Short mmCIF file of C-alpha atoms in Angstrom, two decimals:
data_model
loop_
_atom_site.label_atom_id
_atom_site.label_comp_id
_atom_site.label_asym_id
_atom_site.label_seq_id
_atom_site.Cartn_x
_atom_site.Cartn_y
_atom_site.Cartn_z
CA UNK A 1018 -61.08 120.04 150.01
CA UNK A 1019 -58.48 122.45 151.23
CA UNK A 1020 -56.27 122.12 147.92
CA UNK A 1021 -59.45 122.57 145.71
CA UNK A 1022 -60.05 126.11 147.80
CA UNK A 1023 -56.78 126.90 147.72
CA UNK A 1024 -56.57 125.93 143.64
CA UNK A 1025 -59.53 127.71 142.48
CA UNK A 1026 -58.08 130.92 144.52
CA UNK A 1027 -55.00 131.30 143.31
CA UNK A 1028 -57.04 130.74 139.72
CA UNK A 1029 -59.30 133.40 140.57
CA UNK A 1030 -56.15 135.68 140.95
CA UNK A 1031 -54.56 134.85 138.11
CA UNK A 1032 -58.11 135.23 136.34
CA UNK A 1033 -57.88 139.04 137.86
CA UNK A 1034 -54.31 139.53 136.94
CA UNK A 1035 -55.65 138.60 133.36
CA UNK A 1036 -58.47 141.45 133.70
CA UNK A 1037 -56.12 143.77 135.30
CA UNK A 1038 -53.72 143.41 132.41
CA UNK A 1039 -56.00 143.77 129.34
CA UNK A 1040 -59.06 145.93 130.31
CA UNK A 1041 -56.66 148.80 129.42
CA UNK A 1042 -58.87 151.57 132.05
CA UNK A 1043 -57.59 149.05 134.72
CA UNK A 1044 -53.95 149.41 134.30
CA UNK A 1045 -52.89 151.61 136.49
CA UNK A 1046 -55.73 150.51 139.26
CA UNK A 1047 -53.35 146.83 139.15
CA UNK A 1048 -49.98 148.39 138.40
CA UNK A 1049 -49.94 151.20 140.78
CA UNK A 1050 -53.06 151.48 143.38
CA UNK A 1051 -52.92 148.09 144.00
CA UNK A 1052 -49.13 147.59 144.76
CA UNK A 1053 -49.36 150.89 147.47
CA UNK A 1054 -52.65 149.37 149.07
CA UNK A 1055 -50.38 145.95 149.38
CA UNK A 1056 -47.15 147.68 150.76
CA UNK A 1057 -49.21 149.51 153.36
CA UNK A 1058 -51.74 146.79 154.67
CA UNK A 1059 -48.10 144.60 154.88
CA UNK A 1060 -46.44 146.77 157.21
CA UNK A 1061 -49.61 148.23 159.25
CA UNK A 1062 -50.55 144.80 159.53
CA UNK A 1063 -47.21 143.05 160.27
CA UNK A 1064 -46.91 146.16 163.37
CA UNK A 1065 -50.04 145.45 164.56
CA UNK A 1066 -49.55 141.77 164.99
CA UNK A 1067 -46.14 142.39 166.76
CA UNK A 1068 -47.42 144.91 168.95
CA UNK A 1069 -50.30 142.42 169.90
CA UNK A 1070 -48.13 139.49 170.50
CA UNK A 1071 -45.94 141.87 172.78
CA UNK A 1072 -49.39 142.86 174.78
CA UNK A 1073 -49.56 139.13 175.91
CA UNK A 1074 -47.74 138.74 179.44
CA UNK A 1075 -45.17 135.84 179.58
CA UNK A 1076 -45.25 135.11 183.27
CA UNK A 1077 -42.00 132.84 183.24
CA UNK A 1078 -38.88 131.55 181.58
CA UNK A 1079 -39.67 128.45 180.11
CA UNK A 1080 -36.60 125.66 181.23
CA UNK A 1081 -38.04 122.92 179.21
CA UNK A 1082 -36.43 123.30 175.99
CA UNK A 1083 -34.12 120.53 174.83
CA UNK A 1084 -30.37 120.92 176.60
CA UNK A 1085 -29.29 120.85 179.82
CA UNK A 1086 -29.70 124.26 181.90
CA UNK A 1087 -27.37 125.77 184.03
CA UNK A 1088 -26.79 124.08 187.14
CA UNK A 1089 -23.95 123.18 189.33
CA UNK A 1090 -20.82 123.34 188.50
CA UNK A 1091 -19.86 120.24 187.58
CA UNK A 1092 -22.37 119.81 185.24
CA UNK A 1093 -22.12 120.82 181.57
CA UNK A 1094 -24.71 123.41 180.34
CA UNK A 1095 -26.22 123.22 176.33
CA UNK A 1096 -25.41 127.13 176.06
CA UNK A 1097 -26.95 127.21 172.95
CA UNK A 1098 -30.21 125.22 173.26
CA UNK A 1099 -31.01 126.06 177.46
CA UNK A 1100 -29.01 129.88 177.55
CA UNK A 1101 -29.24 131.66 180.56
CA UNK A 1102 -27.10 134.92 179.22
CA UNK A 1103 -28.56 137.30 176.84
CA UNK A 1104 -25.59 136.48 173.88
CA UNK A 1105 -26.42 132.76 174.33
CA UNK A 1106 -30.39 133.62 173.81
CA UNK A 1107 -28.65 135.56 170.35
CA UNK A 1108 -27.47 132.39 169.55
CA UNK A 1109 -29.98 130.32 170.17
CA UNK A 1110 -32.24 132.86 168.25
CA UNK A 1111 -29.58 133.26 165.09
CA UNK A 1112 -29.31 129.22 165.07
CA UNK A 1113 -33.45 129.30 164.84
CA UNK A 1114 -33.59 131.77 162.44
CA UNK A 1115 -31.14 131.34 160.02
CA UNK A 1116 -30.93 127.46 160.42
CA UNK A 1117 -34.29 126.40 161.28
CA UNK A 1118 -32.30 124.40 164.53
CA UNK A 1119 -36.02 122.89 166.00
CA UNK A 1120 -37.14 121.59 162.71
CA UNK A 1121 -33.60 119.98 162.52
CA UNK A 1122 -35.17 117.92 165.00
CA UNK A 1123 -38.11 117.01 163.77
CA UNK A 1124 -39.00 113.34 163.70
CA UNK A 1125 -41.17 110.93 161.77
CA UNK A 1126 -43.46 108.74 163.87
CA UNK A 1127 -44.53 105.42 161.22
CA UNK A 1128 -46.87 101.83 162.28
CA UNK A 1129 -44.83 99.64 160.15
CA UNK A 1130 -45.66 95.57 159.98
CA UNK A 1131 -45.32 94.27 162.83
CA UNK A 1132 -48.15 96.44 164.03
CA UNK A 1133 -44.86 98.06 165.19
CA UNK A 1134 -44.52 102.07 165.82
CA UNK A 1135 -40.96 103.46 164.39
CA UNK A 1136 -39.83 107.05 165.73
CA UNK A 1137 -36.70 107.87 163.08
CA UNK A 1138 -35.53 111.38 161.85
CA UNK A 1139 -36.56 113.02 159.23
CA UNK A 1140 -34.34 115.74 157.81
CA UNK A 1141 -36.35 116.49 154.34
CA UNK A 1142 -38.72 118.59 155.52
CA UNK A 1143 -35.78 120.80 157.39
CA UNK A 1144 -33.74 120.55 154.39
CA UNK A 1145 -36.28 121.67 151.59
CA UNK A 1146 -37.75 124.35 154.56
CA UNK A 1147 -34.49 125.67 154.74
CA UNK A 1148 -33.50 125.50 150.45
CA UNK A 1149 -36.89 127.23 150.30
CA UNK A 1150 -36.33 130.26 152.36
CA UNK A 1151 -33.00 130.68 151.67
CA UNK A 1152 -33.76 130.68 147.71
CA UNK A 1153 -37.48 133.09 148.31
CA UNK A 1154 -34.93 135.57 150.23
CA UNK A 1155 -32.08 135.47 147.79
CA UNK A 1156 -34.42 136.09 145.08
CA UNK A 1157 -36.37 138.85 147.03
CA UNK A 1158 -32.94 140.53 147.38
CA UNK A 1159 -31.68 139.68 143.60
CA UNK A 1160 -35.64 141.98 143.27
CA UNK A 1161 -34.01 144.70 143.79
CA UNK A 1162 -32.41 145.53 140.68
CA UNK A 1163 -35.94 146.17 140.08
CA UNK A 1164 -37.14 148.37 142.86
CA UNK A 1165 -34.10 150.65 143.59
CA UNK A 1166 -31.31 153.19 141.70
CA UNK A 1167 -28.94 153.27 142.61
CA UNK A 1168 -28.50 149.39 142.79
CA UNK A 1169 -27.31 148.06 146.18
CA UNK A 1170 -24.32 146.32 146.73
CA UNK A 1171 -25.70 143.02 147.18
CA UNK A 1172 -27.52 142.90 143.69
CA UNK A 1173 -24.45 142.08 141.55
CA UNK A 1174 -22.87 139.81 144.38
CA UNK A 1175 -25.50 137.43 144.33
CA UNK A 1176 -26.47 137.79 140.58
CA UNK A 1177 -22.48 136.26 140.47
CA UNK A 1178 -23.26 133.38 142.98
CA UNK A 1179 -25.95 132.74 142.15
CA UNK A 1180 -25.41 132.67 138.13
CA UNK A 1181 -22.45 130.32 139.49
CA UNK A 1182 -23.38 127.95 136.55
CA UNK A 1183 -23.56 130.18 133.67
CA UNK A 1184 -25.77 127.83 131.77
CA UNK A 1185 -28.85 128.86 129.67
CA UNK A 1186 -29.16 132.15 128.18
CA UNK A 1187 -30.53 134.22 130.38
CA UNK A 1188 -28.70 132.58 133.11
CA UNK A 1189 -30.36 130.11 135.47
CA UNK A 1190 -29.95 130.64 138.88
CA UNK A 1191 -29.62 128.32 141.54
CA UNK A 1192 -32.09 129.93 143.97
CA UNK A 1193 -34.52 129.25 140.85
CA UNK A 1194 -34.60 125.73 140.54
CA UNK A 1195 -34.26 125.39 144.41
CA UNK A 1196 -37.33 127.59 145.11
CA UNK A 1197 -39.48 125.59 142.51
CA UNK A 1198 -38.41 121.98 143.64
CA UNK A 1199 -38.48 123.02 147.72
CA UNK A 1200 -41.82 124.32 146.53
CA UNK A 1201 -42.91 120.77 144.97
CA UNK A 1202 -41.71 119.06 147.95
CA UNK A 1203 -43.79 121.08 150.19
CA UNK A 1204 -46.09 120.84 148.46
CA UNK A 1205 -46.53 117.05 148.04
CA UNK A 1206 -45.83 116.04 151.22
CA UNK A 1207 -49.38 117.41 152.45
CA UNK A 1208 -50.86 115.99 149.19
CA UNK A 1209 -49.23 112.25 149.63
CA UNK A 1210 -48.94 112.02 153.46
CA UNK A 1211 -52.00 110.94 154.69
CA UNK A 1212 -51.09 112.20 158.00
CA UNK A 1213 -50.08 115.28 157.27
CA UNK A 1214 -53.31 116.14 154.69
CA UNK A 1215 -55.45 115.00 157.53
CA UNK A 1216 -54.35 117.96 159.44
CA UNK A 1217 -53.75 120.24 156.26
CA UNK A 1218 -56.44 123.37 155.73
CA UNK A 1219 -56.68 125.72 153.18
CA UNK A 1220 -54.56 128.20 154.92
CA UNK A 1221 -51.67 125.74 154.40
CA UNK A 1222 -52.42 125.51 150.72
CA UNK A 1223 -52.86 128.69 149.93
CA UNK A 1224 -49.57 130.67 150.40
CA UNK A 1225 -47.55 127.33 148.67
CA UNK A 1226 -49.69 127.92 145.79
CA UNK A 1227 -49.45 131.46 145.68
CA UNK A 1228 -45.60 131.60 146.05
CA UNK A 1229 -45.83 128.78 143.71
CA UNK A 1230 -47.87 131.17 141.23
CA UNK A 1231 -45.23 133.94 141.84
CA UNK A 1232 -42.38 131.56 141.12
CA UNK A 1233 -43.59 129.99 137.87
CA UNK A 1234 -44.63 133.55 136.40
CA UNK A 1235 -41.36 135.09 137.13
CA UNK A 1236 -39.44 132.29 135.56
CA UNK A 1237 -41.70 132.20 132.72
CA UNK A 1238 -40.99 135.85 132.36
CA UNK A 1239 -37.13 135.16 132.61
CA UNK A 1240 -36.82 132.25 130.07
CA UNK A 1241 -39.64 132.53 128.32
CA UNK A 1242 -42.20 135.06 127.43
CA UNK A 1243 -40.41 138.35 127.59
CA UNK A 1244 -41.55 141.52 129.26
CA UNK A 1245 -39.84 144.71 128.92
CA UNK A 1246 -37.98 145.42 131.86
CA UNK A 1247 -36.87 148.79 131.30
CA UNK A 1248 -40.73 149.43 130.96
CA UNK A 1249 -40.77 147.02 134.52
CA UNK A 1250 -38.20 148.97 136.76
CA UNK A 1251 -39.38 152.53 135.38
CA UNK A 1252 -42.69 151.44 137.00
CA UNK A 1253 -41.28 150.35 140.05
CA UNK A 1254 -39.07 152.87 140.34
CA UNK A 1255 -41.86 155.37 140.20
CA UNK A 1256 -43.97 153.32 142.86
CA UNK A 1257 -41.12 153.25 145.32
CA UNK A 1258 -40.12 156.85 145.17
CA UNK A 1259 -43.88 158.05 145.30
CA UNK A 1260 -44.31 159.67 141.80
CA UNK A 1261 -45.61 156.72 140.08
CA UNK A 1262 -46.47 157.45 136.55
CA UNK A 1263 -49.09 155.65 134.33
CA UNK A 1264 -47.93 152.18 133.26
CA UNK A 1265 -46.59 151.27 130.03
CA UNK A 1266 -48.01 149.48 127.23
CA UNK A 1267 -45.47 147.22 127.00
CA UNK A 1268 -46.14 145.73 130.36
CA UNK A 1269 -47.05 142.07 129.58
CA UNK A 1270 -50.15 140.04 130.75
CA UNK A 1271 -47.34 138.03 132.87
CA UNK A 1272 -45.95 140.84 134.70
CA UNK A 1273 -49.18 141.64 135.70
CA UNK A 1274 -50.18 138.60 137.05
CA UNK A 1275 -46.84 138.32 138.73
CA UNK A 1276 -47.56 141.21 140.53
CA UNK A 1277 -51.21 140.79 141.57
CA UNK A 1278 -49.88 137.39 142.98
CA UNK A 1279 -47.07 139.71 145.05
CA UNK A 1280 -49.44 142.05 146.28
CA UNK A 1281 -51.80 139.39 147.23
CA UNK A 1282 -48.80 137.55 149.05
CA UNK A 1283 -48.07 141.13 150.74
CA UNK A 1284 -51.59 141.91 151.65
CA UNK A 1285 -52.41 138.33 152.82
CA UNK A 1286 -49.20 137.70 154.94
CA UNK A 1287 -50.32 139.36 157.97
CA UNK A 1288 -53.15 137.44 158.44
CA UNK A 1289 -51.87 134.17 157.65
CA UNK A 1290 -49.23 131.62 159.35
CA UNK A 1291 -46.64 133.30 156.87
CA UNK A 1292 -46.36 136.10 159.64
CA UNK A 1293 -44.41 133.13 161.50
CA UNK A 1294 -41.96 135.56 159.92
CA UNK A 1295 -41.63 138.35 162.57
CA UNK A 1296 -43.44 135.56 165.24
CA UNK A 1297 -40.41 133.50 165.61
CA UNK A 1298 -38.68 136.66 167.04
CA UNK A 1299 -41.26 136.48 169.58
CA UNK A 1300 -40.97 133.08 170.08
CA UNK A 1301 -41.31 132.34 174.36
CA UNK A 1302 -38.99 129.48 174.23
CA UNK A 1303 -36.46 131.00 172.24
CA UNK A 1304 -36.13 134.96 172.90
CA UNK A 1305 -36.19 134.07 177.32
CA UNK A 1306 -32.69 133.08 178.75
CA UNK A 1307 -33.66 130.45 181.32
CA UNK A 1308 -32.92 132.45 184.57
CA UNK A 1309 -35.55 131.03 186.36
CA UNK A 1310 -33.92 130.10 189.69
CA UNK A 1311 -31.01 133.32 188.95
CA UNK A 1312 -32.97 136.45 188.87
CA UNK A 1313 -36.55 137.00 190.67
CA UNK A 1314 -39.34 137.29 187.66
CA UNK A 1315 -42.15 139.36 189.27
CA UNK A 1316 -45.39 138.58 187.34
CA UNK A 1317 -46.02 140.76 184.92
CA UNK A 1318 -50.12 141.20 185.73
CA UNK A 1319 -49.61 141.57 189.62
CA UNK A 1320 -50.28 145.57 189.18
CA UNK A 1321 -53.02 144.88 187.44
CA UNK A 1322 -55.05 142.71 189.52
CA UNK A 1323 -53.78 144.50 192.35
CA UNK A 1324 -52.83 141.17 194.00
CA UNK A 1325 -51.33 141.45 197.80
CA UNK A 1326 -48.83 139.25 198.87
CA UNK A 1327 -50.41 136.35 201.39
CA UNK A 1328 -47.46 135.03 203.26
CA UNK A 1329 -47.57 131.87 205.78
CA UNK A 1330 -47.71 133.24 208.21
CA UNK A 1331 -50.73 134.65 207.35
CA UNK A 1332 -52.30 131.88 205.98
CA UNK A 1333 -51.47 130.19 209.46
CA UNK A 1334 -53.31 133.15 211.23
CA UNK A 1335 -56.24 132.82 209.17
CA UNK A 1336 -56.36 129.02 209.36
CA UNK A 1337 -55.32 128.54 213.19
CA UNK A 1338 -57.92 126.60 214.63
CA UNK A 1339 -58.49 124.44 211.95
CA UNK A 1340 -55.19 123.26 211.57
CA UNK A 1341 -54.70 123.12 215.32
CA UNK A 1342 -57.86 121.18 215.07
CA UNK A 1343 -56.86 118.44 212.49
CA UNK A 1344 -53.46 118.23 214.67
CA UNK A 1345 -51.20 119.59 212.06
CA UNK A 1346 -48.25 121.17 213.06
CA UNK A 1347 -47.82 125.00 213.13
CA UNK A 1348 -45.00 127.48 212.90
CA UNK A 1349 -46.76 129.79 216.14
CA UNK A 1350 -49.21 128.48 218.54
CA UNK A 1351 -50.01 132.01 218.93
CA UNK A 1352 -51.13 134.71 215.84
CA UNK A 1353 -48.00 136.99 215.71
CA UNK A 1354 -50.22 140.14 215.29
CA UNK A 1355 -53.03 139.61 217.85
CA UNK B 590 -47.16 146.44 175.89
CA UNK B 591 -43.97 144.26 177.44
CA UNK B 592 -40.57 144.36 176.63
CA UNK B 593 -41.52 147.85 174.67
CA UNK B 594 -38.08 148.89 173.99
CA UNK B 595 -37.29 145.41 172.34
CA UNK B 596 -39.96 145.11 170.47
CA UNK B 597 -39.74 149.05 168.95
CA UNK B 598 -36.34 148.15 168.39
CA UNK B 599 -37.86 144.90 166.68
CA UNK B 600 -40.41 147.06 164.57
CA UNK B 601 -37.78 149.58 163.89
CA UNK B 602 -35.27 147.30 161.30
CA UNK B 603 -38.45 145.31 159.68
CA UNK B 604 -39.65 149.16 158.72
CA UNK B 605 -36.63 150.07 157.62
CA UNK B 606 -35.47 146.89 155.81
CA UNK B 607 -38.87 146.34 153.70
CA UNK B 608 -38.87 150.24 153.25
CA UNK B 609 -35.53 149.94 152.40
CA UNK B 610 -36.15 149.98 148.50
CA UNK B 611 -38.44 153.27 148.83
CA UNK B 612 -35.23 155.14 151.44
CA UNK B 613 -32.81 154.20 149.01
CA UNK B 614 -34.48 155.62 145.74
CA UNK B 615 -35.59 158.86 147.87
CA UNK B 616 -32.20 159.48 148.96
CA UNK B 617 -30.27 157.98 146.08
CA UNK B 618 -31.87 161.03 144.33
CA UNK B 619 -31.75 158.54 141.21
CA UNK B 620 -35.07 157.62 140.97
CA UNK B 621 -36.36 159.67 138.11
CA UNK B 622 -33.24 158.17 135.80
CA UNK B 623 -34.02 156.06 132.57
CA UNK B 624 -32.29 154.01 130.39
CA UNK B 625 -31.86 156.30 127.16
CA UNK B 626 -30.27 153.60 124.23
CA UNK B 627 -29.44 156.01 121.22
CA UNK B 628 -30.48 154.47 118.24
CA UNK B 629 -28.76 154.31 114.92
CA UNK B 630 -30.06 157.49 112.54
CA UNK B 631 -30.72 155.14 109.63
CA UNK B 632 -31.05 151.72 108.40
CA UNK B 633 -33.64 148.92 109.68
CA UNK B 634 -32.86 145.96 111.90
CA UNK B 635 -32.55 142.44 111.26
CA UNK B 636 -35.69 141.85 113.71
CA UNK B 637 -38.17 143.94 115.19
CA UNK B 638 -38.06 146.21 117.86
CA UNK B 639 -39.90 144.25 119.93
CA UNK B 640 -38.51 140.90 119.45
CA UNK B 641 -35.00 143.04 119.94
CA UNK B 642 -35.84 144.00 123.23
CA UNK B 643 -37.06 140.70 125.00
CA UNK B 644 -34.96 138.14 123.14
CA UNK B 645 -32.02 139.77 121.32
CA UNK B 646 -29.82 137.78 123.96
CA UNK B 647 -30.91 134.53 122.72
CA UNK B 648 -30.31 135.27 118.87
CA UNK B 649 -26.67 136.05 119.95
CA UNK B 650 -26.73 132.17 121.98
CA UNK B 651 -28.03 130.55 118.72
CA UNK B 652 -25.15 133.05 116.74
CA UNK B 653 -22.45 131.86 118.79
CA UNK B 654 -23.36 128.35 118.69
CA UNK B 655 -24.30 128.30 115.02
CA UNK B 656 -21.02 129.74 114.50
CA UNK B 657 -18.81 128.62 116.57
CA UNK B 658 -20.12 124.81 116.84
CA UNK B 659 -21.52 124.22 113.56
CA UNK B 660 -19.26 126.60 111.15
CA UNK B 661 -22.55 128.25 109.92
CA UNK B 662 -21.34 131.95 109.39
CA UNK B 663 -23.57 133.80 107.60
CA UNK B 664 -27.22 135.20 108.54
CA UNK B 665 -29.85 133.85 106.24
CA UNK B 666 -33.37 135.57 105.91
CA UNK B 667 -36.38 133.81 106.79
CA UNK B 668 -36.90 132.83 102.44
CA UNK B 669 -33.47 131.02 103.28
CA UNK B 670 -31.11 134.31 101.03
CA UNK B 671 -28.56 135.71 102.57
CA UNK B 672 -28.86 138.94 104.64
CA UNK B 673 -26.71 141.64 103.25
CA UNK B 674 -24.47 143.85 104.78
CA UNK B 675 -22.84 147.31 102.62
CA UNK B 676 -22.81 144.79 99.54
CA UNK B 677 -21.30 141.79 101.39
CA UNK B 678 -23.13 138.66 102.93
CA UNK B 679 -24.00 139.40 107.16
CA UNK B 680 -21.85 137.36 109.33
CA UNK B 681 -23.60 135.72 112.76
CA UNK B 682 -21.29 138.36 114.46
CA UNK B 683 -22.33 140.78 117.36
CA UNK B 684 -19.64 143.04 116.42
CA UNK B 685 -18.78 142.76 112.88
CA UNK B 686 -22.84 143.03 112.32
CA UNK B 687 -24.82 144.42 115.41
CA UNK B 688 -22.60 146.80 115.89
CA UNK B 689 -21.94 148.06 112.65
CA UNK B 690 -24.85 149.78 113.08
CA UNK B 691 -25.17 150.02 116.87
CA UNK B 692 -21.95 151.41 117.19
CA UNK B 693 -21.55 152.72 120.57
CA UNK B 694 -21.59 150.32 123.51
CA UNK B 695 -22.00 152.79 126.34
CA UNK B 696 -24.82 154.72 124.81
CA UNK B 697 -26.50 151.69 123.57
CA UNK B 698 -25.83 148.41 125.00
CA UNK B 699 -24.47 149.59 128.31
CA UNK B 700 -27.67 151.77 128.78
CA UNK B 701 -30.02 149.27 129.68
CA UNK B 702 -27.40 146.67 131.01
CA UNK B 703 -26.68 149.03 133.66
CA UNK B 704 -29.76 150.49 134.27
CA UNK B 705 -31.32 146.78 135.26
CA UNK B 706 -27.74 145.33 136.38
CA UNK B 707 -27.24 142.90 133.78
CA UNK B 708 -23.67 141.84 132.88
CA UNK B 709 -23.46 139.64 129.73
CA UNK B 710 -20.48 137.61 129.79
CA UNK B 711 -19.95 139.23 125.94
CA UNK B 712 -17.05 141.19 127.09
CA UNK B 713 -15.22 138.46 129.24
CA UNK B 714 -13.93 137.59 125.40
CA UNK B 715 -15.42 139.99 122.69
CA UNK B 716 -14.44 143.54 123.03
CA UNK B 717 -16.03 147.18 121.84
CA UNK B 718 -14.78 147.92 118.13
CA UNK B 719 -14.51 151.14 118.71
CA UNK B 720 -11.67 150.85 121.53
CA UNK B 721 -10.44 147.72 119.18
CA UNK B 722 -9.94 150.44 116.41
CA UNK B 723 -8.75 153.12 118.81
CA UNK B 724 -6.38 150.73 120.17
CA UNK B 725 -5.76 148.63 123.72
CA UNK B 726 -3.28 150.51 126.12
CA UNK B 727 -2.45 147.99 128.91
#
């Protein structure tokens, strides 16, 4: 159900791009209006779901992640995975971020004959996560030969690396093939798995589809079906320095379906799961060094509800008689303020 | 708001890196820069314009391997003649034909390389007849 959704939106797009790119009083609606609504509904958006997450209190540390925390001496902390300094919370964060640590962990529960239930690892998922984000950055960066002059730095570095090969005219790049088969695998695995389409929804079709739109138009427009990219960057270029001038003609029908798919990607990413993005950041069990028992965490809401302190003794003055009565034993026979 | 000095820290670099294609091109100062290739004055291409722009860098793959792997030199026309070149039959040569026309590499080829950062591994072995004429000073 949810791949059918997801299937005949992504058409629908492309169907649009298609409009966009041949009902010639629409051109500059798709190749300019539409791109600056995109770029600001991204960023307002992605702000206002950081700024929400941040409104939430977290009352406490959490000490249950996996590793040992600090404790006496003699026993050896997990700095990385249980921190309780601010540099080993960097780590811990970096490791997350850049290496996708907890999905390292991630295991495969399977009822095998038997009826027997096997708990093994299963590193697939964390390796094609990891080729997949890796590759959508590179090529996001490799982008900017499009968007920017001058060109940074970093454009000709990783066109290098990543043209490694030299094979095929223009020259495949690795982050290409990675994206598109990380992409399958993703995919797939919610298609095959029963499990794991059980608990699939359109939300987790959708942006595989979409990136998988993005990725198979851009390639197509590499190898295959040539655009004019002179005609390409002068667009951008006038989009991202805020004089945009009317598109050309020589804009294909793929460009502009590439880049109704990347402003639907940039428009629909706050809303969506994909803003997991700037959420990890704000992740409670990665971004708190576990101090718990080292520093005193006053709860954050206690102004708020304008909650007193009630101390014991206190509690023993209000409950005297009734716990002299049921012959429990007290701190004060007498109330220390009467 | 918690943490607020974090978190507008946090908000800070993802403005500026995803509005980090827009700073660059408004302070570059570049922006309003296109890729001018000077055409040659006379004479007509082998292929069109169009076909030039989008796919001129396979013709030169299928050249170099005619060439090179097959010892087929010379260009043929689509009726199977030979193409012609100032009386003599074309060779499948980027120099010794392209740019007999196209005879300046930084005011034609190099325009649009540069402008979209494209470095065609041409010159790791061929090299600009012009400066071949000129001469190599090492």
């Amino acid at each position: 159900m949810g791949i059918w959704f997801s299937l005949v939106a992504v058409a629908a797009l492309t169907l649009l791009g298609l409009i966009g790119a041949n009902v010639s009083g629409l051109n500059y609606v798709f190749a300019v209006v539409i791109p600056y609504i995109a770029i600001v509904m991204f960023i307002v958006g992605i702000i206002v779901r950081i700024v929400r997450w941040a409104s939430s209190p977290v009352p406490f540390r959490i000490p249950t992640t996996g590793g040992q925390q600090k404790s006496l001496p003699f026993i050896k902390q997990n700095r990385l995975d249980n921190p309780s300094s601010y540099l080993g919370v960097l780590g811990r964060m970096a490791l997350e971020v850049l290496f996708f640590r907890s999905l390292f962990r991630n295991t495969k529960a399977e009822l095998k004959e038997g009826p027997m239930l096997t708990y093994g690892a299963n590193k697939w998922l964390w390796l094609f996560s990891l080729a997949f984000h890796w590759s959508f950055l590179i090529i996001f960066l490799r982008h900017f030969r499009f968007l920017t002059n001058p060109m940074p730095f970093f454009v000709p570095l990783l066109q290098d690396i990543d043209g490694f090969f030299q094979i095929w005219v223009p020259l495949v790049y690795i982050t290409n093939i990675a994206l598109v088969i990380a992409l399958a695998y993703l995919f797939f695995r919610r298609v095959f798995d029963s499990k794991v389409r059980y608990i699939s929804l359109p939300s987790d079709y959708f942006p595989l589809l979409l990136i998988s739109g993005i990725a198979i138009t851009g390639i197509l427009m590499r190898y295959f079906f040539k655009t004019d990219l002179v005609a390409v960057k002068e667009l951008m270029l006038g989009i991202l320095s805020f004089s945009p001038s009317a598109p050309s003609e020589a804009l294909s029908t793929w460009f502009y379906i590439h880049l109704l798919f990347v402003c639907s990607l940039l428009i629909y990413f706050p809303m969506s799961k994909l803003v997991h993005m700037s959420g990890v950041f704000m992740s409670p069990t990665r971004n708190l060094a576990n101090t718990n028992r080292m520093v005193r965490h006053v709860n954050p809401w206690i102004d708020d509800l304008k909650m007193k302190t009630h101390t014991y003794e206190e509690y023993e003055d209000e409950f005297r008689k009734v716990m002299k009565g049921a012959g429990m034993p007290l701190d004060k026979e007498e109330s220390h303020v009467s | 708001m918690y943490d607020t000095g974090k978190v507008l820290i946090g908000i800070l670099i993802f403005i500026l890196v995803f509005t980090s294609p827009m700073l660059i091109n408004l302070s570059g100062g570049k922006a309003s820069v296109k890729a001018n290739p000077v055409l040659p004055k006379s004479g007509k291409c082998i292929e069109s314009k169009e076909y030039m722009k989008g796919y001129h860098m396979e013709m030169l793959d299928t050249w170099r391997n005619l060439v090179v792997r097959q010892d087929v030199r010379f260009l043929k026309k689509a009726d199977g003649t030979f193409f012609m070149l100032n009386g003599v039959k074309a060779e499948m040569s980027l120099t010794k034909t392209c740019m007999s026309c196209h005879d300046n590499k930084a005011k034609f080829c190099d325009e649009c390389h540069n402008y979209l950062e494209v470095k065609p591994y041409c010159w790791d072995c061929h090299i600009d007849p012009a400066i071949a004429k000129k001469g190599v000073k090492k």
